[in-house]
GROMACS .gro file of N, CA and C in nm:
model
  381
    1SER      N    1  -8.032   1.822   4.573
    1SER     CA    2  -8.037   1.690   4.604
    1SER      C    3  -7.907   1.631   4.590
    2ALA      N    4  -7.806   1.651   4.548
    2ALA     CA    5  -7.701   1.568   4.549
    2ALA      C    6  -7.616   1.586   4.655
    3LEU      N    7  -7.651   1.694   4.774
    3LEU     CA    8  -7.624   1.693   4.905
    3LEU      C    9  -7.688   1.619   4.989
    4LEU      N   10  -7.815   1.577   4.940
    4LEU     CA   11  -7.872   1.489   5.035
    4LEU      C   12  -7.825   1.345   5.017
    5SER      N   13  -7.753   1.312   4.906
    5SER     CA   14  -7.702   1.173   4.869
    5SER      C   15  -7.572   1.157   4.883
    6CYS      N   16  -7.507   1.239   4.925
    6CYS     CA   17  -7.339   1.217   4.930
    6CYS      C   18  -7.304   1.209   5.067
    7ASP      N   19  -7.189   1.147   5.089
    7ASP     CA   20  -7.135   1.133   5.226
    7ASP      C   21  -7.033   1.246   5.265
    8ALA      N   22  -6.976   1.299   5.160
    8ALA     CA   23  -6.868   1.401   5.185
    8ALA      C   24  -6.866   1.511   5.088
    9VAL      N   25  -6.806   1.634   5.103
    9VAL     CA   26  -6.838   1.706   5.002
    9VAL      C   27  -6.685   1.800   5.000
   10LEU      N   28  -6.663   1.810   4.845
   10LEU     CA   29  -6.511   1.874   4.864
   10LEU      C   30  -6.547   2.019   4.771
   11MET      N   31  -6.510   2.123   4.846
   11MET     CA   32  -6.563   2.239   4.786
   11MET      C   33  -6.441   2.319   4.692
   12PRO      N   34  -6.444   2.309   4.552
   12PRO     CA   35  -6.358   2.362   4.477
   12PRO      C   36  -6.375   2.532   4.463
   13CYS      N   37  -6.282   2.621   4.484
   13CYS     CA   38  -6.303   2.744   4.488
   13CYS      C   39  -6.160   2.816   4.406
   14GLN      N   40  -6.196   2.897   4.325
   14GLN     CA   41  -6.119   2.965   4.241
   14GLN      C   42  -6.063   3.088   4.349
   15PRO      N   43  -5.953   3.139   4.334
   15PRO     CA   44  -5.918   3.245   4.415
   15PRO      C   45  -5.934   3.371   4.347
   16THR      N   46  -6.087   3.384   4.332
   16THR     CA   47  -6.130   3.515   4.281
   16THR      C   48  -6.221   3.582   4.385
   17ALA      N   49  -6.285   3.702   4.362
   17ALA     CA   50  -6.368   3.775   4.475
   17ALA      C   51  -6.487   3.710   4.456
   18LEU      N   52  -6.531   3.663   4.321
   18LEU     CA   53  -6.655   3.608   4.285
   18LEU      C   54  -6.675   3.478   4.368
   19SER      N   55  -6.591   3.401   4.355
   19SER     CA   56  -6.580   3.242   4.412
   19SER      C   57  -6.563   3.283   4.578
   20LEU      N   58  -6.481   3.380   4.645
   20LEU     CA   59  -6.506   3.395   4.746
   20LEU      C   60  -6.653   3.452   4.813
   21ALA      N   61  -6.716   3.531   4.734
   21ALA     CA   62  -6.813   3.605   4.771
   21ALA      C   63  -6.955   3.485   4.763
   22THR      N   64  -6.959   3.393   4.691
   22THR     CA   65  -7.057   3.285   4.682
   22THR      C   66  -7.005   3.156   4.756
   23LEU      N   67  -6.910   3.135   4.830
   23LEU     CA   68  -6.852   3.046   4.921
   23LEU      C   69  -6.942   3.004   5.019
   24PRO      N   70  -6.989   3.093   5.105
   24PRO     CA   71  -7.062   3.131   5.217
   24PRO      C   72  -7.211   3.033   5.173
   25LEU      N   73  -7.249   3.071   5.034
   25LEU     CA   74  -7.385   3.030   5.027
   25LEU      C   75  -7.354   2.858   4.998
   26THR      N   76  -7.239   2.838   4.957
   26THR     CA   77  -7.232   2.693   4.929
   26THR      C   78  -7.211   2.606   5.083
   27ILE      N   79  -7.157   2.673   5.143
   27ILE     CA   80  -7.117   2.626   5.307
   27ILE      C   81  -7.276   2.624   5.370
   28ASP      N   82  -7.339   2.726   5.358
   28ASP     CA   83  -7.479   2.726   5.391
   28ASP      C   84  -7.585   2.617   5.355
   29ALA      N   85  -7.554   2.580   5.221
   29ALA     CA   86  -7.635   2.473   5.157
   29ALA      C   87  -7.602   2.336   5.224
   30ILE      N   88  -7.481   2.338   5.261
   30ILE     CA   89  -7.420   2.221   5.312
   30ILE      C   90  -7.461   2.213   5.467
   31VAL      N   91  -7.460   2.305   5.518
   31VAL     CA   92  -7.537   2.291   5.656
   31VAL      C   93  -7.707   2.273   5.666
   32GLU      N   94  -7.761   2.315   5.559
   32GLU     CA   95  -7.901   2.309   5.548
   32GLU      C   96  -7.920   2.129   5.521
   33ALA      N   97  -7.850   2.114   5.423
   33ALA     CA   98  -7.848   1.980   5.370
   33ALA      C   99  -7.822   1.876   5.490
   34ALA      N  100  -7.734   1.921   5.573
   34ALA     CA  101  -7.721   1.808   5.700
   34ALA      C  102  -7.827   1.791   5.808
   35TYR      N  103  -7.914   1.886   5.813
   35TYR     CA  104  -8.023   1.857   5.858
   35TYR      C  105  -8.086   1.726   5.841
   36HIS      N  106  -8.104   1.735   5.709
   36HIS     CA  107  -8.172   1.619   5.614
   36HIS      C  108  -8.091   1.480   5.606
   37ASN      N  109  -7.937   1.505   5.611
   37ASN     CA  110  -7.838   1.420   5.589
   37ASN      C  111  -7.739   1.441   5.682
   38PRO      N  112  -7.769   1.401   5.813
   38PRO     CA  113  -7.653   1.405   5.914
   38PRO      C  114  -7.527   1.348   5.889
   39LYS      N  115  -7.503   1.215   5.791
   39LYS     CA  116  -7.388   1.174   5.745
   39LYS      C  117  -7.278   1.268   5.691
   40ILE      N  118  -7.336   1.374   5.622
   40ILE     CA  119  -7.259   1.462   5.518
   40ILE      C  120  -7.149   1.483   5.621
   41ILE      N  121  -7.030   1.512   5.560
   41ILE     CA  122  -6.895   1.601   5.622
   41ILE      C  123  -6.849   1.663   5.490
   42THR      N  124  -6.790   1.805   5.536
   42THR     CA  125  -6.720   1.881   5.467
   42THR      C  126  -6.565   1.818   5.453
   43ALA      N  127  -6.529   1.764   5.346
   43ALA     CA  128  -6.381   1.733   5.342
   43ALA      C  129  -6.311   1.820   5.319
   44GLY      N  130  -6.341   1.952   5.277
   44GLY     CA  131  -6.250   2.052   5.273
   44GLY      C  132  -6.276   2.169   5.157
   45ILE      N  133  -6.199   2.264   5.139
   45ILE     CA  134  -6.209   2.349   5.010
   45ILE      C  135  -6.080   2.329   4.942
   46CYS      N  136  -6.077   2.334   4.833
   46CYS     CA  137  -5.975   2.311   4.734
   46CYS      C  138  -5.984   2.443   4.641
   47LEU      N  139  -5.860   2.483   4.627
   47LEU     CA  140  -5.839   2.585   4.561
   47LEU      C  141  -5.819   2.558   4.386
   48ALA      N  142  -5.890   2.608   4.313
   48ALA     CA  143  -5.889   2.556   4.174
   48ALA      C  144  -5.850   2.697   4.084
   49GLN      N  145  -5.757   2.655   3.964
   49GLN     CA  146  -5.743   2.732   3.865
   49GLN      C  147  -5.662   2.836   3.901
   50VAL      N  148  -5.542   2.796   3.989
   50VAL     CA  149  -5.457   2.875   4.091
   50VAL      C  150  -5.357   2.899   3.961
   51GLN      N  151  -5.333   3.058   3.939
   51GLN     CA  152  -5.260   3.092   3.820
   51GLN      C  153  -5.096   3.067   3.871
   52PRO      N  154  -5.013   3.025   3.794
   52PRO     CA  155  -4.881   2.979   3.837
   52PRO      C  156  -4.781   3.117   3.835
   53ARG      N  157  -4.834   3.230   3.777
   53ARG     CA  158  -4.739   3.373   3.805
   53ARG      C  159  -4.798   3.434   3.947
   54LYS      N  160  -4.749   3.556   3.987
   54LYS     CA  161  -4.823   3.612   4.086
   54LYS      C  162  -4.904   3.709   4.023
   55VAL      N  163  -5.019   3.686   4.112
   55VAL     CA  164  -5.114   3.802   4.082
   55VAL      C  165  -5.167   3.838   4.216
   56SER      N  166  -5.163   3.997   4.219
   56SER     CA  167  -5.173   4.018   4.363
   56SER      C  168  -5.329   4.006   4.400
   57VAL      N  169  -5.436   4.006   4.283
   57VAL     CA  170  -5.555   3.996   4.346
   57VAL      C  171  -5.584   3.833   4.397
   58GLN      N  172  -5.528   3.754   4.310
   58GLN     CA  173  -5.538   3.616   4.340
   58GLN      C  174  -5.490   3.573   4.488
   59ASP      N  175  -5.363   3.625   4.522
   59ASP     CA  176  -5.291   3.608   4.642
   59ASP      C  177  -5.377   3.677   4.760
   60ASP      N  178  -5.464   3.795   4.735
   60ASP     CA  179  -5.517   3.836   4.834
   60ASP      C  180  -5.643   3.743   4.851
   61CYS      N  181  -5.698   3.709   4.741
   61CYS     CA  182  -5.827   3.579   4.774
   61CYS      C  183  -5.769   3.459   4.852
   62ILE      N  184  -5.632   3.452   4.811
   62ILE     CA  185  -5.581   3.306   4.920
   62ILE      C  186  -5.557   3.337   5.055
   63ASP      N  187  -5.501   3.482   5.057
   63ASP     CA  188  -5.479   3.502   5.214
   63ASP      C  189  -5.583   3.517   5.281
   64MET      N  190  -5.729   3.527   5.230
   64MET     CA  191  -5.875   3.552   5.270
   64MET      C  192  -5.912   3.433   5.311
   65LEU      N  193  -5.875   3.326   5.199
   65LEU     CA  194  -5.941   3.167   5.225
   65LEU      C  195  -5.868   3.139   5.335
   66ARG      N  196  -5.724   3.180   5.382
   66ARG     CA  197  -5.643   3.137   5.486
   66ARG      C  198  -5.677   3.160   5.597
   67ARG      N  199  -5.719   3.286   5.602
   67ARG     CA  200  -5.773   3.367   5.747
   67ARG      C  201  -5.913   3.318   5.776
   68VAL      N  202  -6.002   3.289   5.669
   68VAL     CA  203  -6.131   3.269   5.723
   68VAL      C  204  -6.162   3.102   5.720
   69HIS      N  205  -6.094   3.035   5.627
   69HIS     CA  206  -6.128   2.890   5.640
   69HIS      C  207  -6.016   2.813   5.637
   70GLY      N  208  -5.925   2.868   5.686
   70GLY     CA  209  -5.774   2.801   5.691
   70GLY      C  210  -5.795   2.630   5.725
   71HIS      N  211  -5.867   2.609   5.838
   71HIS     CA  212  -5.873   2.457   5.866
   71HIS      C  213  -5.938   2.398   5.775
   72GLN      N  214  -6.004   2.438   5.676
   72GLN     CA  215  -6.088   2.373   5.572
   72GLN      C  216  -6.003   2.362   5.456
   73LEU      N  217  -5.917   2.437   5.432
   73LEU     CA  218  -5.828   2.462   5.304
   73LEU      C  219  -5.739   2.325   5.283
   74LEU      N  220  -5.771   2.271   5.172
   74LEU     CA  221  -5.656   2.165   5.136
   74LEU      C  222  -5.535   2.246   5.104
   75ALA      N  223  -5.412   2.184   5.147
   75ALA     CA  224  -5.280   2.206   5.094
   75ALA      C  225  -5.262   2.179   4.958
   76ALA      N  226  -5.292   2.099   4.899
   76ALA     CA  227  -5.310   2.066   4.737
   76ALA      C  228  -5.385   2.159   4.701
   77VAL      N  229  -5.359   2.214   4.563
   77VAL     CA  230  -5.406   2.296   4.499
   77VAL      C  231  -5.428   2.231   4.363
   78LEU      N  232  -5.523   2.265   4.267
   78LEU     CA  233  -5.540   2.227   4.122
   78LEU      C  234  -5.494   2.362   4.053
   79PRO      N  235  -5.381   2.385   3.964
   79PRO     CA  236  -5.319   2.477   3.896
   79PRO      C  237  -5.407   2.499   3.775
   80TYR      N  238  -5.398   2.632   3.731
   80TYR     CA  239  -5.437   2.664   3.604
   80TYR      C  240  -5.376   2.631   3.458
   81VAL      N  241  -5.400   2.512   3.440
   81VAL     CA  242  -5.329   2.424   3.316
   81VAL      C  243  -5.427   2.406   3.214
   82ALA      N  244  -5.370   2.413   3.104
   82ALA     CA  245  -5.469   2.344   2.982
   82ALA      C  246  -5.476   2.185   2.983
   83GLU      N  247  -5.456   2.143   3.044
   83GLU     CA  248  -5.435   2.029   3.056
   83GLU      C  249  -5.586   1.980   3.104
   84TYR      N  250  -5.623   2.030   3.207
   84TYR     CA  251  -5.777   1.979   3.262
   84TYR      C  252  -5.873   2.033   3.128
   85GLN      N  253  -5.848   2.136   3.040
   85GLN     CA  254  -5.953   2.169   2.940
   85GLN      C  255  -5.950   2.071   2.844
   86GLU      N  256  -5.829   2.010   2.809
   86GLU     CA  257  -5.802   1.936   2.710
   86GLU      C  258  -5.872   1.789   2.765
   87ALA      N  259  -5.872   1.746   2.868
   87ALA     CA  260  -5.906   1.614   2.935
   87ALA      C  261  -6.065   1.632   2.935
   88ALA      N  262  -6.109   1.739   2.968
   88ALA     CA  263  -6.250   1.762   2.948
   88ALA      C  264  -6.327   1.729   2.799
   89ALA      N  265  -6.255   1.817   2.716
   89ALA     CA  266  -6.286   1.797   2.591
   89ALA      C  267  -6.271   1.681   2.542
   90LEU      N  268  -6.197   1.597   2.585
   90LEU     CA  269  -6.195   1.446   2.514
   90LEU      C  270  -6.261   1.357   2.623
   91GLY      N  271  -6.319   1.395   2.697
   91GLY     CA  272  -6.394   1.302   2.795
   91GLY      C  273  -6.320   1.199   2.863
   92VAL      N  274  -6.199   1.248   2.905
   92VAL     CA  275  -6.106   1.177   2.988
   92VAL      C  276  -6.059   1.238   3.096
   93THR      N  277  -5.994   1.156   3.211
   93THR     CA  278  -5.954   1.238   3.333
   93THR      C  279  -5.828   1.307   3.302
   94PRO      N  280  -5.742   1.392   3.365
   94PRO     CA  281  -5.616   1.440   3.330
   94PRO      C  282  -5.511   1.332   3.324
   95TRP      N  283  -5.530   1.225   3.415
   95TRP     CA  284  -5.403   1.107   3.418
   95TRP      C  285  -5.431   1.041   3.296
   96MET      N  286  -5.532   1.033   3.252
   96MET     CA  287  -5.578   0.949   3.115
   96MET      C  288  -5.489   1.015   3.013
   97LEU      N  289  -5.478   1.161   3.008
   97LEU     CA  290  -5.445   1.246   2.918
   97LEU      C  291  -5.286   1.241   2.921
   98LYS      N  292  -5.241   1.292   3.050
   98LYS     CA  293  -5.089   1.299   3.097
   98LYS      C  294  -5.048   1.223   3.186
   99LYS      N  295  -5.024   1.076   3.195
   99LYS     CA  296  -5.019   1.027   3.306
   99LYS      C  297  -4.909   1.102   3.430
  100ASN      N  298  -4.815   1.162   3.397
  100ASN     CA  299  -4.748   1.260   3.470
  100ASN      C  300  -4.750   1.397   3.437
  101GLY      N  301  -4.836   1.439   3.384
  101GLY     CA  302  -4.851   1.576   3.385
  101GLY      C  303  -4.887   1.653   3.501
  102LYS      N  304  -4.870   1.749   3.490
  102LYS     CA  305  -4.885   1.868   3.579
  102LYS      C  306  -5.086   1.862   3.669
  103ALA      N  307  -5.143   1.846   3.563
  103ALA     CA  308  -5.261   1.845   3.600
  103ALA      C  309  -5.298   1.682   3.673
  104ALA      N  310  -5.233   1.605   3.625
  104ALA     CA  311  -5.271   1.473   3.687
  104ALA      C  312  -5.202   1.461   3.853
  105LYS      N  313  -5.082   1.519   3.840
  105LYS     CA  314  -5.033   1.504   3.948
  105LYS      C  315  -5.107   1.584   4.069
  106ALA      N  316  -5.145   1.732   4.027
  106ALA     CA  317  -5.252   1.797   4.116
  106ALA      C  318  -5.349   1.733   4.154
  107ALA      N  319  -5.400   1.664   4.064
  107ALA     CA  320  -5.526   1.598   4.083
  107ALA      C  321  -5.531   1.480   4.177
  108LYS      N  322  -5.405   1.372   4.174
  108LYS     CA  323  -5.388   1.305   4.260
  108LYS      C  324  -5.372   1.355   4.408
  109ALA      N  325  -5.303   1.448   4.412
  109ALA     CA  326  -5.268   1.510   4.545
  109ALA      C  327  -5.399   1.550   4.592
  110VAL      N  328  -5.460   1.626   4.533
  110VAL     CA  329  -5.607   1.665   4.591
  110VAL      C  330  -5.703   1.509   4.633
  111TRP      N  331  -5.683   1.438   4.561
  111TRP     CA  332  -5.763   1.312   4.597
  111TRP      C  333  -5.681   1.246   4.736
  112ALA      N  334  -5.581   1.246   4.735
  112ALA     CA  335  -5.519   1.162   4.817
  112ALA      C  336  -5.515   1.246   4.974
  113GLU      N  337  -5.537   1.386   4.947
  113GLU     CA  338  -5.559   1.457   5.071
  113GLU      C  339  -5.705   1.462   5.122
  114THR      N  340  -5.800   1.457   5.026
  114THR     CA  341  -5.928   1.467   5.042
  114THR      C  342  -5.978   1.329   5.105
  115MET      N  343  -5.911   1.208   5.070
  115MET     CA  344  -5.937   1.061   5.116
  115MET      C  345  -5.884   1.072   5.253
  116GLN      N  346  -5.777   1.122   5.274
  116GLN     CA  347  -5.707   1.143   5.431
  116GLN      C  348  -5.808   1.219   5.514
  117ARG      N  349  -5.879   1.317   5.468
  117ARG     CA  350  -5.953   1.379   5.595
  117ARG      C  351  -6.080   1.319   5.600
  118ILE      N  352  -6.139   1.271   5.490
  118ILE     CA  353  -6.229   1.180   5.523
  118ILE      C  354  -6.217   1.047   5.607
  119VAL      N  355  -6.097   0.972   5.628
  119VAL     CA  356  -6.066   0.865   5.698
  119VAL      C  357  -6.030   0.921   5.826
  120ASP      N  358  -5.965   1.036   5.842
  120ASP     CA  359  -5.938   1.098   5.972
  120ASP      C  360  -6.071   1.148   6.048
  121HIS      N  361  -6.186   1.169   5.957
  121HIS     CA  362  -6.307   1.233   6.024
  121HIS      C  363  -6.403   1.105   6.098
  122GLN      N  364  -6.355   1.001   5.989
  122GLN     CA  365  -6.432   0.854   6.040
  122GLN      C  366  -6.380   0.793   6.157
  123ASN      N  367  -6.240   0.814   6.183
  123ASN     CA  368  -6.163   0.781   6.285
  123ASN      C  369  -6.203   0.841   6.394
  124ARG      N  370  -6.240   0.964   6.384
  124ARG     CA  371  -6.244   1.054   6.516
  124ARG      C  372  -6.413   1.015   6.578
  125GLU      N  373  -6.499   1.001   6.466
  125GLU     CA  374  -6.638   0.953   6.486
  125GLU      C  375  -6.640   0.828   6.567
  126ALA      N  376  -6.540   0.732   6.530
  126ALA     CA  377  -6.556   0.591   6.584
  126ALA      C  378  -6.477   0.593   6.694
  127ALA      N  379  -6.404   0.675   6.754
  127ALA     CA  380  -6.347   0.724   6.872
  127ALA      C  381  -6.404   0.765   6.993
   0.00000   0.00000   0.00000
């Protein structure tokens, strides 16, 4: 029902085999919802919980996402940092926890890129 009432969807995706396997189901659900909610747009796919160190399985998953969904993949990523869990436990946003922390900066970058994609889509529709 959330897809029927929203204007845009941002799909978070961990760089794991399980997330890659379920991403097509999410995309199918969005396509199906678009029949009933034609204004819905896909703002993009955001890599989430990306490990800071080199992990070959993670790198393979990211490469696969770039090959298959490159045009939808945001440049900004949400790194794996404890600040997200700390903020969630306290019921606050990452930037309320640590205004200039790594999580806050990453979340702001994702937000900015997502909003730009939505504006770009609206401008294309209006043209």
